[in-house]
Every structure is written in structure tokens, then in C-alpha cells.
mmCIF file of C-alpha atoms and ligand atoms in Angstrom:
data_model
loop_
_atom_site.group_PDB
_atom_site.id
_atom_site.type_symbol
_atom_site.label_atom_id
_atom_site.label_comp_id
_atom_site.label_asym_id
_atom_site.label_seq_id
_atom_site.Cartn_x
_atom_site.Cartn_y
_atom_site.Cartn_z
ATOM 1 C CA MET A 1 0.000 0.000 0.000
ATOM 2 C CA VAL A 2 1.297 3.431 -0.930
ATOM 3 C CA THR A 3 1.444 6.133 1.735
ATOM 4 C CA ARG A 4 1.146 9.576 0.236
ATOM 5 C CA ILE A 5 2.814 12.375 2.126
ATOM 6 C CA ALA A 6 2.477 16.076 1.339
ATOM 7 C CA VAL A 7 5.719 17.823 2.322
ATOM 8 C CA ILE A 8 5.449 21.550 3.081
ATOM 9 C CA PRO A 9 8.879 22.796 4.255
ATOM 10 C CA GLY A 10 7.718 26.425 4.639
ATOM 11 C CA ASP A 11 10.200 29.105 5.680
ATOM 12 C CA GLY A 12 13.437 29.717 7.574
ATOM 13 C CA ILE A 13 14.990 26.642 9.148
ATOM 14 C CA GLY A 14 11.782 24.785 8.253
ATOM 15 C CA VAL A 15 13.260 24.259 4.805
ATOM 16 C CA GLU A 16 16.570 22.914 6.088
ATOM 17 C CA VAL A 17 15.226 20.589 8.771
ATOM 18 C CA THR A 18 12.485 19.210 6.508
ATOM 19 C CA ARG A 19 15.082 18.328 3.870
ATOM 20 C CA GLU A 20 16.837 16.149 6.451
ATOM 21 C CA ALA A 21 13.577 14.640 7.683
ATOM 22 C CA VAL A 22 12.794 13.613 4.097
ATOM 23 C CA ARG A 23 16.288 12.138 3.734
ATOM 24 C CA VAL A 24 15.746 9.977 6.818
ATOM 25 C CA LEU A 25 12.234 9.002 5.700
ATOM 26 C CA GLU A 26 13.671 7.833 2.382
ATOM 27 C CA ALA A 27 16.239 5.716 4.189
ATOM 28 C CA ALA A 28 13.558 4.200 6.430
ATOM 29 C CA ALA A 29 11.324 3.508 3.424
ATOM 30 C CA GLU A 30 14.166 1.676 1.698
ATOM 31 C CA VAL A 31 15.056 -0.474 4.685
ATOM 32 C CA TYR A 32 11.503 -1.297 5.750
ATOM 33 C CA GLY A 33 10.049 -1.667 2.279
ATOM 34 C CA LEU A 34 7.606 1.216 2.673
ATOM 35 C CA ALA A 35 6.045 2.730 -0.424
ATOM 36 C CA LEU A 36 6.217 6.400 0.528
ATOM 37 C CA GLU A 37 5.197 8.874 -2.125
ATOM 38 C CA MET A 38 6.347 12.356 -1.105
ATOM 39 C CA THR A 39 5.193 15.465 -2.947
ATOM 40 C CA HIS A 40 6.655 18.872 -2.133
ATOM 41 C CA PHE A 41 4.589 22.052 -1.926
ATOM 42 C CA ASP A 42 6.249 25.469 -1.950
ATOM 43 C CA TRP A 43 3.669 27.175 0.259
ATOM 44 C CA GLY A 44 5.376 29.803 2.367
ATOM 45 C CA ALA A 45 6.718 33.349 2.467
ATOM 46 C CA GLU A 46 8.389 33.384 -0.965
ATOM 47 C CA LYS A 47 5.252 32.301 -2.759
ATOM 48 C CA TYR A 48 3.148 34.671 -0.686
ATOM 49 C CA LEU A 49 5.372 37.641 -1.497
ATOM 50 C CA ARG A 50 5.565 36.665 -5.166
ATOM 51 C CA GLU A 51 1.945 35.737 -5.839
ATOM 52 C CA GLY A 52 -0.025 36.957 -2.833
ATOM 53 C CA VAL A 53 -1.129 33.389 -2.200
ATOM 54 C CA ALA A 54 -0.600 31.623 1.132
ATOM 55 C CA LEU A 55 -2.826 28.547 0.995
ATOM 56 C CA PRO A 56 -3.886 28.081 -2.643
ATOM 57 C CA GLU A 57 -7.564 27.696 -3.428
ATOM 58 C CA GLY A 58 -8.719 24.115 -3.339
ATOM 59 C CA ALA A 59 -5.574 23.080 -1.432
ATOM 60 C CA VAL A 60 -7.434 21.577 1.504
ATOM 61 C CA ALA A 61 -9.747 19.456 -0.636
ATOM 62 C CA MET A 62 -6.771 18.374 -2.737
ATOM 63 C CA LEU A 63 -4.883 17.275 0.384
ATOM 64 C CA GLN A 64 -7.905 15.443 1.759
ATOM 65 C CA GLN A 65 -8.402 13.584 -1.479
ATOM 66 C CA ASN A 66 -4.851 12.682 -2.347
ATOM 67 C CA TYR A 67 -2.785 12.405 0.824
ATOM 68 C CA ASP A 68 -2.546 10.372 4.019
ATOM 69 C CA ALA A 69 -0.400 12.792 6.012
ATOM 70 C CA ILE A 70 1.356 16.147 5.881
ATOM 71 C CA LEU A 71 4.938 16.794 6.955
ATOM 72 C CA ALA A 72 5.398 20.510 7.594
ATOM 73 C CA GLY A 73 8.466 22.555 8.540
ATOM 74 C CA ALA A 74 7.835 26.018 9.942
ATOM 75 C CA PHE A 75 6.137 29.178 8.709
ATOM 76 C CA GLY A 76 7.085 32.807 9.308
ATOM 77 C CA ASP A 77 9.263 35.466 7.738
ATOM 78 C CA PRO A 78 10.587 38.792 9.003
ATOM 79 C CA ARG A 79 9.341 40.409 5.756
ATOM 80 C CA ILE A 80 5.763 39.548 6.734
ATOM 81 C CA PRO A 81 5.625 40.954 10.277
ATOM 82 C CA ASP A 82 1.979 40.157 10.922
ATOM 83 C CA HIS A 83 2.616 36.478 10.052
ATOM 84 C CA ARG A 84 -0.430 36.580 7.820
ATOM 85 C CA HIS A 85 0.728 33.824 5.466
ATOM 86 C CA ALA A 86 1.844 31.593 8.329
ATOM 87 C CA ARG A 87 -1.533 31.947 10.010
ATOM 88 C CA GLU A 88 -3.377 31.304 6.788
ATOM 89 C CA ILE A 89 -1.426 28.140 6.033
ATOM 90 C CA LEU A 90 -1.141 26.555 9.466
ATOM 91 C CA LEU A 91 -4.396 27.731 10.978
ATOM 92 C CA GLY A 92 -6.142 27.117 7.651
ATOM 93 C CA LEU A 93 -4.988 23.515 7.625
ATOM 94 C CA ARG A 94 -5.653 22.968 11.331
ATOM 95 C CA VAL A 95 -9.160 24.385 11.148
ATOM 96 C CA GLN A 96 -10.251 23.083 7.755
ATOM 97 C CA LEU A 97 -8.852 19.611 8.340
ATOM 98 C CA ASP A 98 -10.341 19.778 11.858
ATOM 99 C CA LEU A 99 -7.085 18.648 13.489
ATOM 100 C CA PHE A 100 -8.434 18.740 17.006
ATOM 101 C CA MET A 101 -5.721 16.745 18.733
ATOM 102 C CA ASN A 102 -2.288 18.240 19.287
ATOM 103 C CA LEU A 103 -0.012 15.427 20.337
ATOM 104 C CA ARG A 104 3.244 16.405 22.024
ATOM 105 C CA PRO A 105 5.432 13.554 23.246
ATOM 106 C CA VAL A 106 7.856 14.404 26.042
ATOM 107 C CA LYS A 107 10.437 11.645 25.826
ATOM 108 C CA LEU A 108 13.967 12.022 27.123
ATOM 109 C CA LEU A 109 16.472 10.428 24.746
ATOM 110 C CA ASP A 110 19.552 10.716 26.895
ATOM 111 C CA GLU A 111 20.100 11.879 30.454
ATOM 112 C CA ARG A 112 22.626 14.471 29.305
ATOM 113 C CA LEU A 113 19.825 16.377 27.584
ATOM 114 C CA THR A 114 17.657 17.175 30.585
ATOM 115 C CA PRO A 115 18.230 20.072 32.971
ATOM 116 C CA LEU A 116 16.726 17.913 35.748
ATOM 117 C CA LYS A 117 19.378 16.464 38.008
ATOM 118 C CA GLY A 118 19.613 12.683 38.147
ATOM 119 C CA ARG A 119 16.724 11.971 35.762
ATOM 120 C CA THR A 120 17.033 9.247 33.160
ATOM 121 C CA PRO A 121 15.043 8.343 30.020
ATOM 122 C CA GLU A 122 12.995 5.947 32.193
ATOM 123 C CA ASP A 123 11.811 8.908 34.284
ATOM 124 C CA ILE A 124 10.722 11.206 31.465
ATOM 125 C CA ASP A 125 8.448 9.555 28.942
ATOM 126 C CA PHE A 126 4.952 10.964 28.682
ATOM 127 C CA VAL A 127 2.651 12.634 26.168
ATOM 128 C CA ILE A 128 0.583 15.773 26.272
ATOM 129 C CA VAL A 129 -2.705 15.643 24.398
ATOM 130 C CA ARG A 130 -3.741 19.248 23.845
ATOM 131 C CA GLU A 131 -7.187 20.282 22.616
ATOM 132 C CA ASN A 132 -6.493 22.200 19.438
ATOM 133 C CA THR A 133 -9.720 23.902 18.328
ATOM 134 C CA GLU A 134 -11.461 25.471 21.333
ATOM 135 C CA GLY A 135 -10.557 26.934 24.718
ATOM 136 C CA ALA A 136 -9.082 30.385 25.160
ATOM 137 C CA TYR A 137 -7.668 30.622 21.637
ATOM 138 C CA VAL A 138 -10.925 30.981 19.717
ATOM 139 C CA ASP A 139 -10.591 34.757 19.448
ATOM 140 C CA ILE A 140 -13.945 35.650 20.975
ATOM 141 C CA GLY A 141 -14.050 38.863 22.966
ATOM 142 C CA GLY A 142 -13.735 42.587 22.681
ATOM 143 C CA VAL A 143 -12.740 45.816 24.335
ATOM 144 C CA LEU A 144 -14.840 48.680 25.560
ATOM 145 C CA ARG A 145 -13.707 52.277 26.182
ATOM 146 C CA LYS A 146 -10.362 51.440 24.614
ATOM 147 C CA GLY A 147 -7.441 53.593 25.661
ATOM 148 C CA THR A 148 -9.261 55.164 28.597
ATOM 149 C CA PRO A 149 -8.728 54.490 32.288
ATOM 150 C CA GLU A 150 -12.139 52.780 32.232
ATOM 151 C CA GLU A 151 -11.132 50.319 29.544
ATOM 152 C CA VAL A 152 -12.690 46.857 29.763
ATOM 153 C CA ALA A 153 -11.391 43.797 27.931
ATOM 154 C CA ILE A 154 -13.206 40.510 27.638
ATOM 155 C CA GLN A 155 -11.571 37.335 26.364
ATOM 156 C CA GLU A 156 -13.760 34.273 26.289
ATOM 157 C CA GLU A 157 -12.798 30.649 26.705
ATOM 158 C CA ILE A 158 -15.152 28.114 25.198
ATOM 159 C CA ALA A 159 -15.678 24.433 25.842
ATOM 160 C CA THR A 160 -18.258 22.386 23.981
ATOM 161 C CA ARG A 161 -19.392 18.932 25.020
ATOM 162 C CA ARG A 162 -18.632 17.582 21.565
ATOM 163 C CA GLY A 163 -15.180 19.156 21.443
ATOM 164 C CA THR A 164 -14.309 18.077 24.966
ATOM 165 C CA GLU A 165 -15.575 14.548 24.521
ATOM 166 C CA ARG A 166 -13.685 13.903 21.311
ATOM 167 C CA ILE A 167 -10.341 15.017 22.745
ATOM 168 C CA VAL A 168 -10.820 13.029 25.952
ATOM 169 C CA VAL A 169 -11.794 9.935 23.935
ATOM 170 C CA ALA A 170 -8.766 10.488 21.672
ATOM 171 C CA ALA A 171 -6.496 10.600 24.758
ATOM 172 C CA PHE A 172 -7.865 7.327 26.135
ATOM 173 C CA GLU A 173 -7.698 5.693 22.703
ATOM 174 C CA TYR A 174 -4.102 6.830 22.379
ATOM 175 C CA ALA A 175 -3.328 5.360 25.804
ATOM 176 C CA ARG A 176 -4.971 2.059 24.894
ATOM 177 C CA ARG A 177 -3.185 1.755 21.558
ATOM 178 C CA HIS A 178 0.210 2.666 22.944
ATOM 179 C CA GLY A 179 0.042 0.579 26.104
ATOM 180 C CA ARG A 180 -0.052 3.591 28.404
ATOM 181 C CA ARG A 181 -1.573 2.958 31.809
ATOM 182 C CA ARG A 182 -2.789 6.308 33.044
ATOM 183 C CA VAL A 183 -4.642 9.333 31.641
ATOM 184 C CA THR A 184 -4.571 12.527 33.703
ATOM 185 C CA LEU A 185 -6.982 15.380 33.149
ATOM 186 C CA VAL A 186 -5.301 18.733 33.734
ATOM 187 C CA ASP A 187 -7.556 21.735 34.290
ATOM 188 C CA LYS A 188 -8.359 24.540 36.715
ATOM 189 C CA SER A 189 -11.874 23.445 37.564
ATOM 190 C CA ASN A 190 -11.636 24.801 41.111
ATOM 191 C CA VAL A 191 -11.863 28.357 39.772
ATOM 192 C CA LEU A 192 -12.954 28.006 36.114
ATOM 193 C CA ARG A 193 -16.003 26.167 37.353
ATOM 194 C CA TYR A 194 -18.217 26.195 34.271
ATOM 195 C CA GLY A 195 -15.940 25.430 31.357
ATOM 196 C CA HIS A 196 -13.604 23.174 33.249
ATOM 197 C CA GLY A 197 -16.565 21.731 35.118
ATOM 198 C CA LEU A 198 -17.702 20.429 31.748
ATOM 199 C CA TRP A 199 -14.245 18.896 31.189
ATOM 200 C CA GLN A 200 -14.552 17.185 34.570
ATOM 201 C CA ARG A 201 -17.957 15.679 33.832
ATOM 202 C CA VAL A 202 -16.970 14.505 30.370
ATOM 203 C CA PHE A 203 -13.624 13.103 31.544
ATOM 204 C CA TRP A 204 -15.035 10.913 34.314
ATOM 205 C CA GLU A 205 -17.838 9.716 32.044
ATOM 206 C CA VAL A 206 -15.435 8.713 29.272
ATOM 207 C CA ALA A 207 -12.982 7.162 31.767
ATOM 208 C CA GLN A 208 -15.611 4.568 32.686
ATOM 209 C CA ARG A 209 -15.382 3.160 29.170
ATOM 210 C CA TYR A 210 -11.681 2.423 29.688
ATOM 211 C CA PRO A 211 -11.573 0.387 32.914
ATOM 212 C CA GLU A 212 -8.053 -0.894 32.187
ATOM 213 C CA ILE A 213 -6.661 2.637 32.182
ATOM 214 C CA GLU A 214 -6.248 4.583 35.405
ATOM 215 C CA ALA A 215 -7.902 8.021 35.277
ATOM 216 C CA THR A 216 -6.500 10.791 37.452
ATOM 217 C CA HIS A 217 -6.789 14.554 37.794
ATOM 218 C CA GLN A 218 -4.414 17.435 38.525
ATOM 219 C CA TYR A 219 -4.884 21.170 38.624
ATOM 220 C CA VAL A 220 -2.602 22.820 36.105
ATOM 221 C CA ASP A 221 -0.435 24.561 38.708
ATOM 222 C CA ALA A 222 0.137 21.277 40.526
ATOM 223 C CA MET A 223 0.926 19.626 37.203
ATOM 224 C CA ALA A 224 3.614 22.188 36.383
ATOM 225 C CA LEU A 225 5.245 21.341 39.709
ATOM 226 C CA LEU A 226 4.875 17.600 39.155
ATOM 227 C CA MET A 227 6.383 17.676 35.676
ATOM 228 C CA VAL A 228 9.579 19.013 37.192
ATOM 229 C CA GLN A 229 9.581 17.225 40.569
ATOM 230 C CA ASP A 230 8.214 13.835 39.583
ATOM 231 C CA PRO A 231 8.025 13.485 35.789
ATOM 232 C CA ALA A 232 7.891 9.688 36.130
ATOM 233 C CA SER A 233 4.342 10.049 37.466
ATOM 234 C CA CYS A 234 3.202 11.581 34.152
ATOM 235 C CA ASP A 235 1.854 9.293 31.438
ATOM 236 C CA VAL A 236 -0.896 10.667 29.154
ATOM 237 C CA ILE A 237 -1.974 14.214 29.992
ATOM 238 C CA VAL A 238 -5.148 15.569 28.399
ATOM 239 C CA THR A 239 -5.827 19.270 28.690
ATOM 240 C CA THR A 240 -7.189 22.472 27.209
ATOM 241 C CA ASN A 241 -5.720 24.470 24.343
ATOM 242 C CA MET A 242 -3.974 27.062 26.533
ATOM 243 C CA PHE A 243 -2.744 24.762 29.308
ATOM 244 C CA GLY A 244 -1.509 22.314 26.678
ATOM 245 C CA ASP A 245 0.364 25.116 24.962
ATOM 246 C CA ILE A 246 2.142 26.126 28.160
ATOM 247 C CA LEU A 247 2.815 22.657 29.569
ATOM 248 C CA SER A 248 4.225 21.376 26.301
ATOM 249 C CA ASP A 249 6.890 24.084 26.249
ATOM 250 C CA LEU A 250 7.793 23.073 29.785
ATOM 251 C CA GLY A 251 7.893 19.520 28.473
ATOM 252 C CA ALA A 252 10.206 20.536 25.608
ATOM 253 C CA ALA A 253 12.565 22.101 28.154
ATOM 254 C CA LEU A 254 12.704 18.802 30.083
ATOM 255 C CA ILE A 255 13.983 16.861 27.077
ATOM 256 C CA GLY A 256 16.620 19.191 25.694
ATOM 257 C CA GLY A 257 14.855 22.130 24.103
ATOM 258 C CA LEU A 258 12.983 23.139 21.011
ATOM 259 C CA GLY A 259 15.390 21.576 18.520
ATOM 260 C CA LEU A 260 14.342 18.104 19.657
ATOM 261 C CA ALA A 261 10.599 18.373 20.187
ATOM 262 C CA PRO A 262 8.163 16.784 17.702
ATOM 263 C CA SER A 263 4.407 17.271 17.406
ATOM 264 C CA GLY A 264 1.368 16.090 15.526
ATOM 265 C CA ASN A 265 -1.885 17.869 14.710
ATOM 266 C CA ILE A 266 -4.242 14.980 14.363
ATOM 267 C CA HIS A 267 -7.774 14.037 13.463
ATOM 268 C CA PRO A 268 -7.734 10.330 14.263
ATOM 269 C CA GLY A 269 -8.460 8.304 11.144
ATOM 270 C CA ARG A 270 -8.056 11.235 8.774
ATOM 271 C CA ILE A 271 -5.233 13.127 7.089
ATOM 272 C CA SER A 272 -3.133 14.739 9.827
ATOM 273 C CA LEU A 273 -0.288 17.218 9.994
ATOM 274 C CA PHE A 274 3.072 16.644 11.660
ATOM 275 C CA GLU A 275 5.468 19.502 12.441
ATOM 276 C CA PRO A 276 8.387 20.160 14.764
ATOM 277 C CA VAL A 277 7.514 22.321 17.753
ATOM 278 C CA HIS A 278 10.071 25.004 16.898
ATOM 279 C CA GLY A 279 9.451 27.884 14.514
ATOM 280 C CA THR A 280 11.521 29.354 11.707
ATOM 281 C CA ALA A 281 14.391 30.651 13.930
ATOM 282 C CA PRO A 282 15.327 33.470 11.496
ATOM 283 C CA THR A 283 18.730 34.015 13.131
ATOM 284 C CA LEU A 284 19.751 30.451 12.256
ATOM 285 C CA ALA A 285 18.064 30.211 8.855
ATOM 286 C CA GLY A 286 20.197 29.461 5.805
ATOM 287 C CA LYS A 287 23.281 28.675 7.892
ATOM 288 C CA ASN A 288 23.008 24.887 7.978
ATOM 289 C CA VAL A 289 23.235 24.917 11.786
ATOM 290 C CA ALA A 290 19.670 24.209 12.937
ATOM 291 C CA ASN A 291 19.014 20.938 14.707
ATOM 292 C CA PRO A 292 16.961 18.694 12.401
ATOM 293 C CA MET A 293 16.235 16.078 15.087
ATOM 294 C CA GLY A 294 12.878 17.622 16.055
ATOM 295 C CA ALA A 295 11.782 17.414 12.426
ATOM 296 C CA ILE A 296 13.195 13.903 12.081
ATOM 297 C CA LEU A 297 11.385 12.711 15.215
ATOM 298 C CA THR A 298 8.293 14.384 13.771
ATOM 299 C CA ALA A 299 8.708 12.246 10.654
ATOM 300 C CA ALA A 300 8.858 9.208 12.947
ATOM 301 C CA MET A 301 5.566 10.285 14.548
ATOM 302 C CA LEU A 302 4.080 10.526 11.067
ATOM 303 C CA LEU A 303 5.241 6.988 10.253
ATOM 304 C CA ASP A 304 3.741 5.767 13.513
ATOM 305 C CA TYR A 305 0.457 7.407 12.570
ATOM 306 C CA VAL A 306 0.292 5.757 9.140
ATOM 307 C CA GLY A 307 1.023 2.350 10.656
ATOM 308 C CA ALA A 308 4.754 2.023 9.951
ATOM 309 C CA GLU A 309 5.645 1.545 13.611
ATOM 310 C CA GLU A 310 8.794 -0.477 13.025
ATOM 311 C CA ALA A 311 10.317 2.206 10.813
ATOM 312 C CA ALA A 312 9.281 4.865 13.331
ATOM 313 C CA ARG A 313 11.053 3.034 16.164
ATOM 314 C CA ALA A 314 14.159 2.658 13.981
ATOM 315 C CA ILE A 315 14.341 6.416 13.431
ATOM 316 C CA GLU A 316 13.902 7.071 17.142
ATOM 317 C CA ARG A 317 16.644 4.576 17.988
ATOM 318 C CA ALA A 318 18.956 6.139 15.428
ATOM 319 C CA VAL A 319 18.393 9.569 16.994
ATOM 320 C CA VAL A 320 19.107 8.208 20.476
ATOM 321 C CA ALA A 321 22.317 6.577 19.237
ATOM 322 C CA ALA A 322 23.435 9.753 17.477
ATOM 323 C CA VAL A 323 22.774 11.830 20.597
ATOM 324 C CA ARG A 324 24.769 9.368 22.720
ATOM 325 C CA ALA A 325 27.626 9.453 20.190
ATOM 326 C CA GLY A 326 27.660 13.273 20.237
ATOM 327 C CA GLU A 327 26.621 13.473 16.578
ATOM 328 C CA VAL A 328 24.614 16.616 17.192
ATOM 329 C CA THR A 329 24.307 20.258 16.191
ATOM 330 C CA ARG A 330 25.667 23.100 18.274
ATOM 331 C CA ASP A 331 22.452 23.712 20.264
ATOM 332 C CA LEU A 332 23.171 20.328 21.881
ATOM 333 C CA GLY A 333 26.849 21.030 22.289
ATOM 334 C CA GLY A 334 28.052 19.364 19.094
ATOM 335 C CA SER A 335 29.623 20.661 15.915
ATOM 336 C CA LEU A 336 27.722 18.886 13.138
ATOM 337 C CA SER A 337 25.745 20.794 10.540
ATOM 338 C CA THR A 338 22.049 20.280 9.861
ATOM 339 C CA GLU A 339 22.876 18.226 6.793
ATOM 340 C CA GLU A 340 25.547 16.154 8.532
ATOM 341 C CA VAL A 341 23.091 15.159 11.252
ATOM 342 C CA GLY A 342 20.544 14.184 8.584
ATOM 343 C CA ARG A 343 23.092 12.110 6.683
ATOM 344 C CA THR A 344 24.368 10.440 9.861
ATOM 345 C CA LEU A 345 20.855 9.478 10.871
ATOM 346 C CA ALA A 346 19.969 8.179 7.416
ATOM 347 C CA ALA A 347 23.136 6.070 7.485
ATOM 348 C CA ARG A 348 22.307 4.754 10.956
ATOM 349 C CA VAL A 349 18.805 3.790 9.858
ATOM 350 C CA ARG A 350 20.195 2.011 6.782
ATOM 351 C CA ALA A 351 22.802 0.134 8.815
ATOM 352 C CA HIS A 352 20.581 -0.532 11.858
ATOM 353 C CA ALA A 353 23.350 1.198 13.775
ATOM 354 C CA TRP A 354 22.066 1.817 17.285
HETATM 355 P P1 LIG B 1 9.090 31.916 14.810
HETATM 356 O O1 LIG B 1 8.742 33.354 14.765
HETATM 357 O O2 LIG B 1 8.976 31.248 13.481
HETATM 358 O O3 LIG B 1 8.383 31.164 15.900
HETATM 359 P P2 LIG B 1 11.354 32.154 16.560
HETATM 360 O O4 LIG B 1 12.834 32.269 16.340
HETATM 361 O O5 LIG B 1 10.658 33.230 17.284
HETATM 362 O O6 LIG B 1 10.672 31.864 15.162
HETATM 363 P P3 LIG B 1 11.690 29.437 17.221
HETATM 364 O O7 LIG B 1 11.999 29.160 15.824
HETATM 365 O O8 LIG B 1 10.789 28.488 17.898
HETATM 366 O O9 LIG B 1 11.064 30.841 17.404
HETATM 367 O O10 LIG B 1 13.086 29.475 17.969
HETATM 368 C C1 LIG B 1 13.414 30.170 19.140
HETATM 369 C C2 LIG B 1 14.893 29.935 19.404
HETATM 370 O O11 LIG B 1 15.108 28.555 19.751
HETATM 371 C C3 LIG B 1 15.753 30.148 18.165
HETATM 372 O O12 LIG B 1 16.194 31.450 18.058
HETATM 373 C C4 LIG B 1 16.883 29.186 18.402
HETATM 374 O O13 LIG B 1 17.856 29.760 19.224
HETATM 375 C C5 LIG B 1 16.245 28.038 19.114
HETATM 376 N N1 LIG B 1 15.842 26.966 18.175
HETATM 377 C C6 LIG B 1 14.610 26.696 17.727
HETATM 378 N N2 LIG B 1 14.607 25.665 16.895
HETATM 379 C C7 LIG B 1 15.883 25.252 16.798
HETATM 380 C C8 LIG B 1 16.541 24.215 16.063
HETATM 381 N N3 LIG B 1 15.869 23.373 15.267
HETATM 382 N N4 LIG B 1 17.865 24.104 16.193
HETATM 383 C C9 LIG B 1 18.567 24.925 16.988
HETATM 384 N N5 LIG B 1 18.013 25.905 17.706
HETATM 385 C C10 LIG B 1 16.693 26.087 17.616
#
């Protein structure tokens, strides 16, 4: 069976790290006999500045019809200060493809990478399942008497039963499929009583359908503390758009920083979009110094999603081995270029060298 992947490198270091992710995907496809068909799309700042087009008309339907997954780099350009094209492309895809699940694994590859003293890869291995379509980021609100001392600002947070239920179900399904034992709801239902009260009701209802999985709850402030003090107690965390946003950056810090963190924007069973957590890092762009491991681990997540688990594990193992061998870019204390890391990892995958 052919797996069709739309590759959208985007801007800045997105272009460089995606090139290496594709290189490693090609190696994995060769070794594991995967029929990957990768098509590149040049959506990004250059095209936007040239043609005034961010996400071409009909693009979403075309992707839905012809592709199984999307591998994206990063979007943003100093020449477009309001990030209009980036918003149109990424938000457009997230909203129109209804990618309601933002999956952010927090997995330590080597103990040298964490700022936490004495923690090992066994201690830090959990996932954050962030709701991606509702919450505080829906842009509902307004201001009154703007610019005066009496100014009032209102910013709404929404939670729907449908939206809450599908993300909670997705978290439990993820746990079941990946052999995870615990799902923890993270909210602030003690003060945000209505919206997060709905999360509470839905969570405990859904949890009953998964008797083999332990369901627990933490307030978000307690969870921030726990992630640092006792990360081994974290397994699958399901939470709102804003809390997921914040906690997953804390998570990225626990495993070595932005250059290593992968993510998926998922609608289970449908075409989904995988992108590294980092942005375009304009100061590094074009210098062949950015760390491609986040993008490469993102490619592994994509393979996992399309059912090529063995190839996904191979890529992860190759990254671990490269980190242990010091074959890393300068953000991780090494001296390899973006391309050298990509080539090393492709070679490791080909040779099963881990
Ligand atoms: P954007 O506006 O697109 O989000 P940004 O520079 O504000 O770009 P990031 O791209 O997320 O935000 O990067 C923030 C900083 O983190 C960078 O300046 C860089 O120092 C570091 N960084 C991010 N990604 C990488 C990477 N892949 N390799 C090395 N360093 C990185």
C-alpha cells in the first residue's frame, strides 16, 4: 500500500530541517520496504510575497483527497511581520482539516539532555494531548472604552461537550493503543467552574469506558510542579488548548529544548499534519546549523500514525544513538551541521546502527 505524504517545508529553518527529515524518511522507506510517495509544496513566504497566495484555493480538498499525512516545517518570515501567510497556512490547515488533537510527546532520549538532576530516560516519557480547536484561543471577545482608564477587555474561553468529549476519547484511545496505563486530566476546575466543570464531567464519564486505564486529575499549577519534581508520574496528559500550549513548552525544556521536540496535529483516522515544535528561527536560517532532530522525530511520529511503527522506532533509535555518540548540532553542544546530522541518521537507519 502506498502512503502519500504532502511535504510543506515552509520558511526559515523549516526548509533545512524538513530536507533532512525527508532524507531519513527515504532511508527508512528503503530499509523497511515502505512505499512512501512524497510530494513537495512550496507554500510559504516566498510564494506569498511573489503571488499573494498563502494557501492556494482548493488546497485543503486536494490534500484530503490525495494524501494520508502532511509533513510541515515552519512558517514565518521577518518580511511579513503580521505572520499573515503563516496563520493562513497553518491555521487554515488545522481548522479546515479539523485537526483537534495536538499530540506532544515528552520523551527524554539521553540523560545528558535534561536540565533535571539525576533523571534518566525511564523517568521522562509521557505525552501531552492538547485540545487544538477550542478553549481560550478561539478569538472571541472585545474591548470597551479602549485607551481610557475605564477600559474593559473581555476574552472568552469556550468548551463544547462535543469538542471536549472527542479530545478526551482520543487521549484514552491513544493510551490504549500505545500501552499507556494512566490518563490525567489537567484543568483549573476549582476556579474556572463552568468550562472546566464540563471537562470534569466529560472526563469521568469517558474514563468509565476504559476500565483498564487509570484516570487521574491534577490542577494545572500542581501539574507544572509535578512535571519538574516527579516526571515519572506523568503518562498521558489531556488538557485544554492554553494549558496544553504552556505545559508542552515546559515539556520541551525537560527533554533538551525546542530543537528536539516533535508534534502532531491529528484528526484520528483522517489526514493529519506533523510539524516540529520550533518555529523558523530566522537568526539560524540558511546557515546549515539548525538541529533537524525535532523534524526527524516528527517524521517518525508521522510513520507511527500511518502504521509504519517499526520504521518509526528505527528512526527514534537512530536519533538516540546519534545523541549518545555526540553526533549533534551546536544547540546540543556538538559541531555537526544540519545536513551532517541528517546524513548520519539516514546512514544509521540504513545500517541498523544503534
Ligand atoms: P518563529 O517566529 O517562526 O516562531 P522564533 O525564532 O521566534 O521563530 P523558534 O523558531 O521556535 O522561534 O526558535 C526560538 C529559538 O530557539 C531560536 O532562536 C533558536 O535559538 C532556538 N531553536 C529553535 N529551533 C531550533 C533548532 N531546530 N535548532 C537549533 N536551535 C533552535
